Coordinates of N, CA and C and ligand atoms in Angstrom, one line a residue:
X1 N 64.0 -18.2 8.3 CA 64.5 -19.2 7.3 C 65.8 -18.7 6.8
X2 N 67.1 -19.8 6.8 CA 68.0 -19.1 6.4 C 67.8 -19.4 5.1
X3 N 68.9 -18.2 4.5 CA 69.1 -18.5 3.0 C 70.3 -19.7 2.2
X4 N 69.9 -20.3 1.4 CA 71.2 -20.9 0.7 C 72.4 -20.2 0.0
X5 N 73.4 -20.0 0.9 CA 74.5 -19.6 0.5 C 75.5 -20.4 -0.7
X6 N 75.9 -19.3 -1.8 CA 76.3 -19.6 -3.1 C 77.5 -19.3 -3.4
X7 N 78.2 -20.3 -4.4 CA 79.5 -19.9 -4.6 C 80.2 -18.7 -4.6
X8 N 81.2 -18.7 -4.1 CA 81.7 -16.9 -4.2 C 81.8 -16.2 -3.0
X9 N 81.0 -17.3 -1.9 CA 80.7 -16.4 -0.5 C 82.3 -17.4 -0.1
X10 N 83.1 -16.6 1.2 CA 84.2 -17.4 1.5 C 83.9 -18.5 2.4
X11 N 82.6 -18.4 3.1 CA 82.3 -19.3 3.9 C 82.0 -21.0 3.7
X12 N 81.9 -20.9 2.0 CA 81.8 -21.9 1.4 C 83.2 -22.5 1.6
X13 N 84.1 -21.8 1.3 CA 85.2 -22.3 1.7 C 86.9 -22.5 2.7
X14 N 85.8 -22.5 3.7 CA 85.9 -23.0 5.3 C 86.2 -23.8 5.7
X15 N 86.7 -24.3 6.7 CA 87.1 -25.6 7.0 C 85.7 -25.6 8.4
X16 N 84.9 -26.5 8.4 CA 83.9 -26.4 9.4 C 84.0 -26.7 10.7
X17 N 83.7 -26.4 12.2 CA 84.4 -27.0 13.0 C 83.5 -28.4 13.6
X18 N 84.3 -29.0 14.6 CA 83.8 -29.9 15.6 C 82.4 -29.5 16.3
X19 N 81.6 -30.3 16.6 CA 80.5 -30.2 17.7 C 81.0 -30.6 18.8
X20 N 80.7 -30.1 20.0 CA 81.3 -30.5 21.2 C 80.1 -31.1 22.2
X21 N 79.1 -30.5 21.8 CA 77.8 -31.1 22.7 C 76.6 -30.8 21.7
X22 N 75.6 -31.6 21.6 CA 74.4 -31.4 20.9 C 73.2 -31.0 21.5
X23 N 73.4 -30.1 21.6 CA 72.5 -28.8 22.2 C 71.3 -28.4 21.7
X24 N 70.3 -27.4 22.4 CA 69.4 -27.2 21.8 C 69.4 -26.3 20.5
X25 N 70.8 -25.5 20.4 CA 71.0 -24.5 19.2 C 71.3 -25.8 17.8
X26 N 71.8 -27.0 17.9 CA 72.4 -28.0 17.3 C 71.3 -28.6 16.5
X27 N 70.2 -29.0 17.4 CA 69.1 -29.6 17.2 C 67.9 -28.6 16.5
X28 N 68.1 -27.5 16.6 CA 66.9 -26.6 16.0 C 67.9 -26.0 15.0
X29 N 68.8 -26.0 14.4 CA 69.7 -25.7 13.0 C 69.9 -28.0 12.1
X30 N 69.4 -28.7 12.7 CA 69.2 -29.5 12.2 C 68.1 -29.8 11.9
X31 N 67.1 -29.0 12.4 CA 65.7 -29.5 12.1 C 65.1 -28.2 10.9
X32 N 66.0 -26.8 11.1 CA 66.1 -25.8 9.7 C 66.2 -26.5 8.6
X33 N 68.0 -27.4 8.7 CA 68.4 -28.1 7.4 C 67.2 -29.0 7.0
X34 N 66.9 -29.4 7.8 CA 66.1 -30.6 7.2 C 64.8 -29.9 6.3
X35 N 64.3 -28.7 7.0 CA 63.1 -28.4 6.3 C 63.3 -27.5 5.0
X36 N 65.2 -26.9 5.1 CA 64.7 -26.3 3.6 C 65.7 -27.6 2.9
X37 N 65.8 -28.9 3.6 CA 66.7 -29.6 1.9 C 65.1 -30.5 1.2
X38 N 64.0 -30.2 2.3 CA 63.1 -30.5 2.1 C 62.1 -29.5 1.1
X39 N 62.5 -28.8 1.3 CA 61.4 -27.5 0.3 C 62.8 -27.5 -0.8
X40 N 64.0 -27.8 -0.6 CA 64.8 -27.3 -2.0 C 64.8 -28.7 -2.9
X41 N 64.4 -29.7 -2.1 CA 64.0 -30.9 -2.8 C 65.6 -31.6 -3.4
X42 N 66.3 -31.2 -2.8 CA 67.9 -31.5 -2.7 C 68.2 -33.2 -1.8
X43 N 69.2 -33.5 -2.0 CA 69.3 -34.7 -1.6 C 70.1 -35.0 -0.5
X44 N 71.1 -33.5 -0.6 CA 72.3 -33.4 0.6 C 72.2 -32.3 1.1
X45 N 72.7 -31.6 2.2 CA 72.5 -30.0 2.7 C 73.9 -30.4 3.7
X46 N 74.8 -29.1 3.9 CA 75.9 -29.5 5.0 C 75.7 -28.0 5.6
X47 N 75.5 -27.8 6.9 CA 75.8 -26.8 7.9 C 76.2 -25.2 6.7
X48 N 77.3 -25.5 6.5 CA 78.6 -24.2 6.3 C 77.5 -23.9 4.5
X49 N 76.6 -24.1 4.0 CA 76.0 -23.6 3.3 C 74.5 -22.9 3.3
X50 N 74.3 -23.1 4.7 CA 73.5 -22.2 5.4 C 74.4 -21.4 6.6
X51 N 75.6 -20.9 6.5 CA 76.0 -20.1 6.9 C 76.9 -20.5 8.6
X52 N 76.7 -21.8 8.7 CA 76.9 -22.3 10.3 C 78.1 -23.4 9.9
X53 N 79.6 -22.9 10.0 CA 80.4 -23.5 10.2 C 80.3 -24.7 11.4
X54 N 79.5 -25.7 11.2 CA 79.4 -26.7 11.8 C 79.6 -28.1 10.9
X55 N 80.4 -29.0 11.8 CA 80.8 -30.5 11.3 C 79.5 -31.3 11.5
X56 N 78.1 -31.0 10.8 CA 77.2 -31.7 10.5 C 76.4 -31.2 8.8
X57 N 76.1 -32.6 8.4 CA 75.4 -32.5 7.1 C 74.1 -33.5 7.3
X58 N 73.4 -33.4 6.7 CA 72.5 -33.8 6.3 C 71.9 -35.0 5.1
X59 N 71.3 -35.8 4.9 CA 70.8 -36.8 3.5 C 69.7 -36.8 3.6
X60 N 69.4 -36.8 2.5 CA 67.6 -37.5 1.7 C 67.8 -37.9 0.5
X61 N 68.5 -39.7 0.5 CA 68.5 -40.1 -1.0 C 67.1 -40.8 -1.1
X62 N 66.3 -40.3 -2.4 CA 65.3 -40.9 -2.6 C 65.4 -43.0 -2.2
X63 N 64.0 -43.4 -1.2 CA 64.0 -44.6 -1.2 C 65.0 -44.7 0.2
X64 N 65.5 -43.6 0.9 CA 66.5 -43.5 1.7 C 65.6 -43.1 2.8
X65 N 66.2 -43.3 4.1 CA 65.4 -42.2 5.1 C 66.5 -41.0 5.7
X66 N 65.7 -40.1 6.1 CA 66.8 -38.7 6.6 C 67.6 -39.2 7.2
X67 N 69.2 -39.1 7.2 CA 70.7 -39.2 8.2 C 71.2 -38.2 8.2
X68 N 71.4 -38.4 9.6 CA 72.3 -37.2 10.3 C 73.4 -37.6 10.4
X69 N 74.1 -36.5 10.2 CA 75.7 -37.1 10.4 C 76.8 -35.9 11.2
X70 N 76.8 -36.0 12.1 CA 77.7 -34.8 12.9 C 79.0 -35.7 13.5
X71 N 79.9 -34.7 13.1 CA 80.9 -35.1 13.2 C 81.7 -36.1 12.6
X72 N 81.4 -36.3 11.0 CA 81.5 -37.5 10.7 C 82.8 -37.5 9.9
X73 N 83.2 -38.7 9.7 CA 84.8 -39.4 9.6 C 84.3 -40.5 8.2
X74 N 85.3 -40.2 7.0 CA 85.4 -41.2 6.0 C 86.9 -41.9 6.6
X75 N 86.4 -43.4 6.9 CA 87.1 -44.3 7.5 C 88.1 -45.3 6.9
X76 N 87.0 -45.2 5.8 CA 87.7 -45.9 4.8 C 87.1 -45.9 3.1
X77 N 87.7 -45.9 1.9 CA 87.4 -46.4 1.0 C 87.6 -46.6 -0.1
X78 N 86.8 -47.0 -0.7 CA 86.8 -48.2 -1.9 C 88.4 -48.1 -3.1
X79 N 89.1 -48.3 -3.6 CA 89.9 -48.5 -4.3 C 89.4 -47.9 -5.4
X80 N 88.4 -49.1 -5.5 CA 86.9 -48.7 -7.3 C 86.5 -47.1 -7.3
X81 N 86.7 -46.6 -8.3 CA 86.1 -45.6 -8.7 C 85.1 -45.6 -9.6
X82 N 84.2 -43.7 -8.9 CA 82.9 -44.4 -10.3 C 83.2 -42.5 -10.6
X83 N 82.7 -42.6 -12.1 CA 81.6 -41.1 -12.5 C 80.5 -41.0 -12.4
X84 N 80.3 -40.0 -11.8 CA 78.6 -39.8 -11.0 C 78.4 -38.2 -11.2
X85 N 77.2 -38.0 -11.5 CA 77.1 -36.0 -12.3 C 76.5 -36.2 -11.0
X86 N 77.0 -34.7 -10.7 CA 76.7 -33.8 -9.0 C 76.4 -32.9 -9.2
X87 N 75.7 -32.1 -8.9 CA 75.1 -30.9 -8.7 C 75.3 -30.4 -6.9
X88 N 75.0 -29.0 -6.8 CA 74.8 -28.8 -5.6 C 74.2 -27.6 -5.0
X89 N 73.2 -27.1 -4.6 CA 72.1 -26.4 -4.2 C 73.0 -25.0 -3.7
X90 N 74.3 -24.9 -3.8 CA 75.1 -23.8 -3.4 C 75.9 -23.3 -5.0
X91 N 75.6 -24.2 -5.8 CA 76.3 -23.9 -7.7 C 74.7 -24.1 -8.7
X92 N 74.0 -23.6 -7.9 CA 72.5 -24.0 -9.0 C 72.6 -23.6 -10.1
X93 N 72.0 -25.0 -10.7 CA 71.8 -24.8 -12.3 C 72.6 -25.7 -13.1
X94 N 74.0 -26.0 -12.6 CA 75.0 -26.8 -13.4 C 75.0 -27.9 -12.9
X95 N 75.7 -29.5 -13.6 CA 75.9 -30.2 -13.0 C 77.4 -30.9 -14.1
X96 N 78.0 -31.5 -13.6 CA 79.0 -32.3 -13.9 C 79.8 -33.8 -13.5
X97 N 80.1 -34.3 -14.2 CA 80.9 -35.5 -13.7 C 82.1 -35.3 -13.5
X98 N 81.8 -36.1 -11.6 CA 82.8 -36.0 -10.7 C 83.5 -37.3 -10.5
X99 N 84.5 -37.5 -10.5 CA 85.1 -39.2 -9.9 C 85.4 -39.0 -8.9
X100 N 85.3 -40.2 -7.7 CA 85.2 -40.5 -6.6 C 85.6 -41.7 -6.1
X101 N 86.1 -42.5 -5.4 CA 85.2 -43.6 -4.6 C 84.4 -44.4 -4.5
X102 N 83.9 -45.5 -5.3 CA 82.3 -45.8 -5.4 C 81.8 -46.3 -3.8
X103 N 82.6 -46.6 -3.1 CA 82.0 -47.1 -1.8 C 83.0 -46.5 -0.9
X104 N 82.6 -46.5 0.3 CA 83.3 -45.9 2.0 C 82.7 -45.9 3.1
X105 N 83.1 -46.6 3.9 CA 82.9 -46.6 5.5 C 82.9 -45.2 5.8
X106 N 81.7 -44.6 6.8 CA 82.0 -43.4 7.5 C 81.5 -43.8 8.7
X107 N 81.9 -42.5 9.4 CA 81.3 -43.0 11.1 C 81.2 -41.6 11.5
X108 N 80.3 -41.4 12.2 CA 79.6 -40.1 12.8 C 78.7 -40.3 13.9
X109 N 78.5 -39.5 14.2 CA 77.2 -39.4 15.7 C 75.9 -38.9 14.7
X110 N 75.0 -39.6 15.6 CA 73.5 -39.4 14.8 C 73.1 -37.8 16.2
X111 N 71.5 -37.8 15.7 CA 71.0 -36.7 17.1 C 70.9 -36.4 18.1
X112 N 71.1 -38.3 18.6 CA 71.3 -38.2 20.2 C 72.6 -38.6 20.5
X113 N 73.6 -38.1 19.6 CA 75.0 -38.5 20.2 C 75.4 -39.6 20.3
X114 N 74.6 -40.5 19.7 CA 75.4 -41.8 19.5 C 75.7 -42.1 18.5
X115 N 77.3 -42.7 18.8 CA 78.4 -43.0 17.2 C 77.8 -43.8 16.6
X116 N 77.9 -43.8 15.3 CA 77.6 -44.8 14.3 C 78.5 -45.4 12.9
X117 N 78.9 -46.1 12.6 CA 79.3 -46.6 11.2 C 78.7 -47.4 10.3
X118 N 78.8 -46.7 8.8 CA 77.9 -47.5 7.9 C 78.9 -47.4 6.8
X119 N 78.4 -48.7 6.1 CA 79.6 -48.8 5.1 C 78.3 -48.4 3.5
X120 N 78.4 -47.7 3.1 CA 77.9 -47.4 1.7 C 78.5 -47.9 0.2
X121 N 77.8 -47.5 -0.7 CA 77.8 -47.3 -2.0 C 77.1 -46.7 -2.9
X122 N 77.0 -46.4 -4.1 CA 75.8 -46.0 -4.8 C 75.8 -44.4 -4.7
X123 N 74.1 -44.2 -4.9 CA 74.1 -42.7 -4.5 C 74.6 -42.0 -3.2
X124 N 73.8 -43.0 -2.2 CA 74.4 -42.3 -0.8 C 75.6 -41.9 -0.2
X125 N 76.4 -43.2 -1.3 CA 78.1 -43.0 -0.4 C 78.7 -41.3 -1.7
X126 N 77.9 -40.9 -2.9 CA 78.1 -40.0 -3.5 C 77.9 -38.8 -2.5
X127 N 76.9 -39.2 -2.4 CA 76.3 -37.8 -1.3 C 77.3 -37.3 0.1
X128 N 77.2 -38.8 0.3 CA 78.3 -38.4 1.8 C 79.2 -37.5 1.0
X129 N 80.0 -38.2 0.1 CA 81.1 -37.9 -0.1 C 81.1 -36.4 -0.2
X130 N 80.2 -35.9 -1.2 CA 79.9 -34.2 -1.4 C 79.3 -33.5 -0.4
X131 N 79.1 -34.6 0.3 CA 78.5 -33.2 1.4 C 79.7 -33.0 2.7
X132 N 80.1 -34.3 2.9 CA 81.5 -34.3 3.5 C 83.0 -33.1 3.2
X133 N 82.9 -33.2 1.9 CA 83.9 -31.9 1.5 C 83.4 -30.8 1.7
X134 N 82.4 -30.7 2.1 CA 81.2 -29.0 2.3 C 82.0 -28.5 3.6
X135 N 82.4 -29.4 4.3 CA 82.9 -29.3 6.1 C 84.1 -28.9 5.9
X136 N 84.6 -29.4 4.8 CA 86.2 -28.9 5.1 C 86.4 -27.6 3.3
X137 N 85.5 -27.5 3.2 CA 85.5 -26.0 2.7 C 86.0 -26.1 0.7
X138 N 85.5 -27.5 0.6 CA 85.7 -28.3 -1.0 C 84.0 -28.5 -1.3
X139 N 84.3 -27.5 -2.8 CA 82.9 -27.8 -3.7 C 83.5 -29.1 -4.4
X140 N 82.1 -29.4 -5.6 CA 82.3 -30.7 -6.4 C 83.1 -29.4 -7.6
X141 N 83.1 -28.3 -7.9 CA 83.6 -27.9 -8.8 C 85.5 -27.9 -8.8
X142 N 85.6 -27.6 -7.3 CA 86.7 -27.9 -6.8 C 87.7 -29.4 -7.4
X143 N 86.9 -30.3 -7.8 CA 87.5 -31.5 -8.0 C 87.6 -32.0 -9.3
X144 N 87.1 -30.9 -10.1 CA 87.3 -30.8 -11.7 C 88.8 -30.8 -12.0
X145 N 88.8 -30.8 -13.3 CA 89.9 -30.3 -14.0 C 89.6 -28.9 -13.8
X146 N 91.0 -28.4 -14.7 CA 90.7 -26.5 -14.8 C 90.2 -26.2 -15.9
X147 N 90.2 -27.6 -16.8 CA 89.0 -27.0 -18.4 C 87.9 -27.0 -17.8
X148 N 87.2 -28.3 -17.1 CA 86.0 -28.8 -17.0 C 85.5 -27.7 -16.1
X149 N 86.2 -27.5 -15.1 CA 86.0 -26.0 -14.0 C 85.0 -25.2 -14.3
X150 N 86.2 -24.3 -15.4 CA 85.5 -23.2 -16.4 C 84.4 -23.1 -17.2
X151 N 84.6 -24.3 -17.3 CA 83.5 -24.7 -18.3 C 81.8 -24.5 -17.4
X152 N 81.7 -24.9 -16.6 CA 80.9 -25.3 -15.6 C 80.6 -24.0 -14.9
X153 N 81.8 -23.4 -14.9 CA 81.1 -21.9 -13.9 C 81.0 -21.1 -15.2
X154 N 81.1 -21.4 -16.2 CA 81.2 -20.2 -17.4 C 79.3 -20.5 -17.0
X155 N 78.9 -21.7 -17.4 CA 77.2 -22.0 -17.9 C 76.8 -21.5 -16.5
X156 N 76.9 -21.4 -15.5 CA 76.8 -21.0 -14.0 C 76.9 -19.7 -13.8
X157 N 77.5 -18.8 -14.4 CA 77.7 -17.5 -14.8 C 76.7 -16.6 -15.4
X158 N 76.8 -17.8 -16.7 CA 75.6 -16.9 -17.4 C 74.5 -17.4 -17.3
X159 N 74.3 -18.3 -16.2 CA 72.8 -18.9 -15.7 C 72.4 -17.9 -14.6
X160 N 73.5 -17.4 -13.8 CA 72.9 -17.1 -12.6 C 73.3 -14.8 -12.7
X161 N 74.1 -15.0 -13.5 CA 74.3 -13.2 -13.8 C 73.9 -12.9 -14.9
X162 N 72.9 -13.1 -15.7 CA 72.3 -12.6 -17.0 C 72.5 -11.2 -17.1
X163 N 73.2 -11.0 -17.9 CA 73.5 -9.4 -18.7 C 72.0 -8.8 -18.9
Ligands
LIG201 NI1 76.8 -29.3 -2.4

């Protein structure tokens, strides 16, 4: 079982690569993610925080069913912005409001390799969106201000290094 890799490791901030074929190493590191975003009871998981610079992430929005998303592309979106508090299973413990996009077309390949595009909103198009920056090597802390930052890894600090 791998472990959840935490802020501070460089791999978190990585740019992740392309899949070139969906293989059986592809398929059994997608069927890992799935079981620990399922035991972390998380909503998103992307590759490069379990240690596998790979351009695939993962969803479980409640009321949602599991999507795979490899190799996926924000295509387009929304003008509208929303604030939505994010959290993320690689900064445990904290959470903050992020602005974003409230809606976006993406398109990706599902498990058997075939492309797909879905146009979202809501929680899910949230989720894409944060687990999308995971590939190219952006936390949600990353998208703070530099008060709001500090602030956030200060409570992250002394949640996770207790003197
Ligand atoms: Ni995350």
């Amino acid at each position: 079982m791998f472990d959840i890799i935490t802020i501070g490791n460089d791999v978190l901030k990585e740019k992740a690569t392309l899949i070139s074929d969906i293989d059986d190493n592809i398929i059994n590191l997608i069927n890992e993610m799935t079981e620990i975003l399922e035991k972390k009871n998380g909503v998103g998981l992307a590759a490069p925080q379990i240690g596998e610079k790979k351009r695939i992430f993962i969803t479980k929005v409640p009321g949602d069913i599991l999507r795979v998303f490899i190799n996926p592309e924000i295509i387009q979106t929304s003008q509208e912005l929303e604030t939505y508090e994010e959290g993320c299973l690689s900064i445990p413990g904290v959470w903050a409001n992020v602005v974003r996009p409230s809606a976006i077309i993406i398109q990706a390949y599902d498990i058997k390799g075939k492309i797909f595009k879905i146009e979202v909103d809501g929680v899910l198009s949230r989720v894409i969106q944060h687990e999308l920056d995971h590939l190219n090597g952006i936390l949600f802390t990353d998208r703070l201000n530099d008060k709001q930052r500090e602030k956030v890894l200060k409570i992250y600090d002394r949640k996770n290094n207790p003197k």
